[in-house]
Short mmCIF file of C-alpha atoms in Angstrom, two decimals:
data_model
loop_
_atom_site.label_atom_id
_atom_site.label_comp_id
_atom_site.label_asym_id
_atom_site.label_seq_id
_atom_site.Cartn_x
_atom_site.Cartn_y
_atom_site.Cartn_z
CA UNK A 3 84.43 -30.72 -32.70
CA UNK A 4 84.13 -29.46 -36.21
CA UNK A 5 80.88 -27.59 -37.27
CA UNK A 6 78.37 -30.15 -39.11
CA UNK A 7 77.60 -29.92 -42.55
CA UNK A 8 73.95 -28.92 -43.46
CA UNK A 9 71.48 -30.69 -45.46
CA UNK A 10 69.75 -28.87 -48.12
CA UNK A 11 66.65 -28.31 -45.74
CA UNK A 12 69.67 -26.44 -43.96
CA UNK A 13 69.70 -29.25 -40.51
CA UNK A 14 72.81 -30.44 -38.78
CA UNK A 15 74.45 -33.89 -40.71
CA UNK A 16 76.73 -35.53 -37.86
CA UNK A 17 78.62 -38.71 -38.55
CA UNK A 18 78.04 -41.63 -36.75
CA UNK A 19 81.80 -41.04 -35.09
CA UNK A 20 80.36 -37.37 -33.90
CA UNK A 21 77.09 -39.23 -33.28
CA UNK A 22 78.72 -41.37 -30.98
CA UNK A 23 81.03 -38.69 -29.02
CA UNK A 24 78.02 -36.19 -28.84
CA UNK A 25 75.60 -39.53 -27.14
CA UNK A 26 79.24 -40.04 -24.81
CA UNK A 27 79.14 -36.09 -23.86
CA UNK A 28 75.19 -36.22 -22.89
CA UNK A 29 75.32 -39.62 -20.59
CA UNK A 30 78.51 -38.06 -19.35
CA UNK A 31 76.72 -34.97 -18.03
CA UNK A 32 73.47 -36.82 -17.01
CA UNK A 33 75.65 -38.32 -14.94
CA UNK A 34 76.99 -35.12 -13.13
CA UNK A 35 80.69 -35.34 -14.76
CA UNK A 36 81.83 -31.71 -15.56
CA UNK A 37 83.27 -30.33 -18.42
CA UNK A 38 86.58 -30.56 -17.17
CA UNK A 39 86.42 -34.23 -16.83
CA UNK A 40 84.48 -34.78 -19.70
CA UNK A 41 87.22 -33.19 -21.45
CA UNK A 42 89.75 -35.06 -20.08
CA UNK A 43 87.29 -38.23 -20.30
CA UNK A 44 87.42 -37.65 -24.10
CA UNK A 45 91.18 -37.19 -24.40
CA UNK A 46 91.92 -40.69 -22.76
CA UNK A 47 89.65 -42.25 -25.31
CA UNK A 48 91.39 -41.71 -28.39
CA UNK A 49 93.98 -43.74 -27.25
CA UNK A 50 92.34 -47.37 -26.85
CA UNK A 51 95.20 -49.40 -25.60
CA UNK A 52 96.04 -47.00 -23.19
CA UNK A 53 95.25 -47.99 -18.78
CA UNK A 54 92.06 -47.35 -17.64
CA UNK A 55 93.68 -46.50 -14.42
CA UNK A 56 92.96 -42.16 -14.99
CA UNK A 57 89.30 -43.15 -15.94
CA UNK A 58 89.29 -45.36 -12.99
CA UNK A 59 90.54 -42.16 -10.92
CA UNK A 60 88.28 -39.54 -12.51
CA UNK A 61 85.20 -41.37 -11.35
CA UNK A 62 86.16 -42.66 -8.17
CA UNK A 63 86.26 -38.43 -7.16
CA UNK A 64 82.93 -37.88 -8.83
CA UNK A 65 81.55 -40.80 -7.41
CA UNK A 66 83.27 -39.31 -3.62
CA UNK A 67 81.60 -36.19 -4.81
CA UNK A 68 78.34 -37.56 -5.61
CA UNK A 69 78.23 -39.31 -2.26
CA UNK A 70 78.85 -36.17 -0.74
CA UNK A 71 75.78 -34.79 -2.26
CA UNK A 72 73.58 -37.52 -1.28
CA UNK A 73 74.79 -37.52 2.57
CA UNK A 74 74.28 -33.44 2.37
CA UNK A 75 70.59 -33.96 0.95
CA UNK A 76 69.97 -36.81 3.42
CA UNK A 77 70.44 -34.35 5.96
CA UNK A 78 68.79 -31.61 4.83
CA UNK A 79 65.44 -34.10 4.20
CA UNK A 80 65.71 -34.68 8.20
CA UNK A 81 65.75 -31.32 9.06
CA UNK A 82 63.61 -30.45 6.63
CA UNK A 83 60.99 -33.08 8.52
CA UNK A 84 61.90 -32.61 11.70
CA UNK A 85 61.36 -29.06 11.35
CA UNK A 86 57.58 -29.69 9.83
CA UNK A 87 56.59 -32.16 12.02
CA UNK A 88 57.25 -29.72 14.93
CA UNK A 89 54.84 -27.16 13.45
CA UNK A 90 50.91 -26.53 14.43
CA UNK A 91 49.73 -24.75 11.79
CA UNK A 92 47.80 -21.57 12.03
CA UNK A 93 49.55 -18.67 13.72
CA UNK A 94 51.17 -15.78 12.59
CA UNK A 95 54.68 -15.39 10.86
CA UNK A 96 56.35 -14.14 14.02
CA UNK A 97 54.98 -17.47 15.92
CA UNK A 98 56.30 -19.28 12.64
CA UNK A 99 58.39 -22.52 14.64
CA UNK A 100 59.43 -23.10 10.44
CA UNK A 101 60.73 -19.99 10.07
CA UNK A 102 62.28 -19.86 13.53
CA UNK A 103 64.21 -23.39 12.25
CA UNK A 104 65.73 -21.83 9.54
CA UNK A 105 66.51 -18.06 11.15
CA UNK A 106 70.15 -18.08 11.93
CA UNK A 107 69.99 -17.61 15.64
CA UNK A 108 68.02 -20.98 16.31
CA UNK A 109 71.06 -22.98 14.56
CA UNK A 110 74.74 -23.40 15.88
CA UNK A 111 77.00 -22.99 11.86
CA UNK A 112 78.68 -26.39 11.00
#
């Protein structure tokens, strides 16, 4: 994007065009895209009568990836509980069944 013009006061003056692409680029990333496909996101829309079938593909993988993510967290929340429920409190470090969850030796690597 080109650099803004300032404003006497010396602040950024966007148009409502770089307005609109810089609001596109933030939902875009709230949304997990990366810049790679917020890149490419951008490219396809500068040509409005072109398919939708590349946007269609972009975030049917980020939505696979997102999944992902969610399954992976999922799973980590159950262990995460079912490792604190099995804990009594009190004891010593060593006695720790928390930290014995999470040494390497108590868990088989997936």
């Amino acid at each position: 994007m080109p650099e803004p013009a300032r404003s006497p006061g010396n602040y950024r003056v966007y148009s409502g065009k770089t307005l609109d692409r810089l609001h596109f680029i933030r939902r875009c990333r709230a949304l997990g895209f990366t810049l790679d496909q917020i890149r490419t996101l951008l490219e396809l829309s500068s040509d409005a009568e072109r398919a939708c079938d590349e946007v269609d593909r972009i975030a049917a993988v980020h939505l696979a990836e997102v999944e992902g993510k969610i399954a992976d967290l999922t799973r980590l929340a159950q262990e995460l509980r079912s490792i604190s429920t099995s804990r009594q409190g009190g004891g010593t470090i060593s006695n720790c069944c928390i930290m014995g969850a999470l040494s390497p030796d108590s868990r088989t690597e997936s």
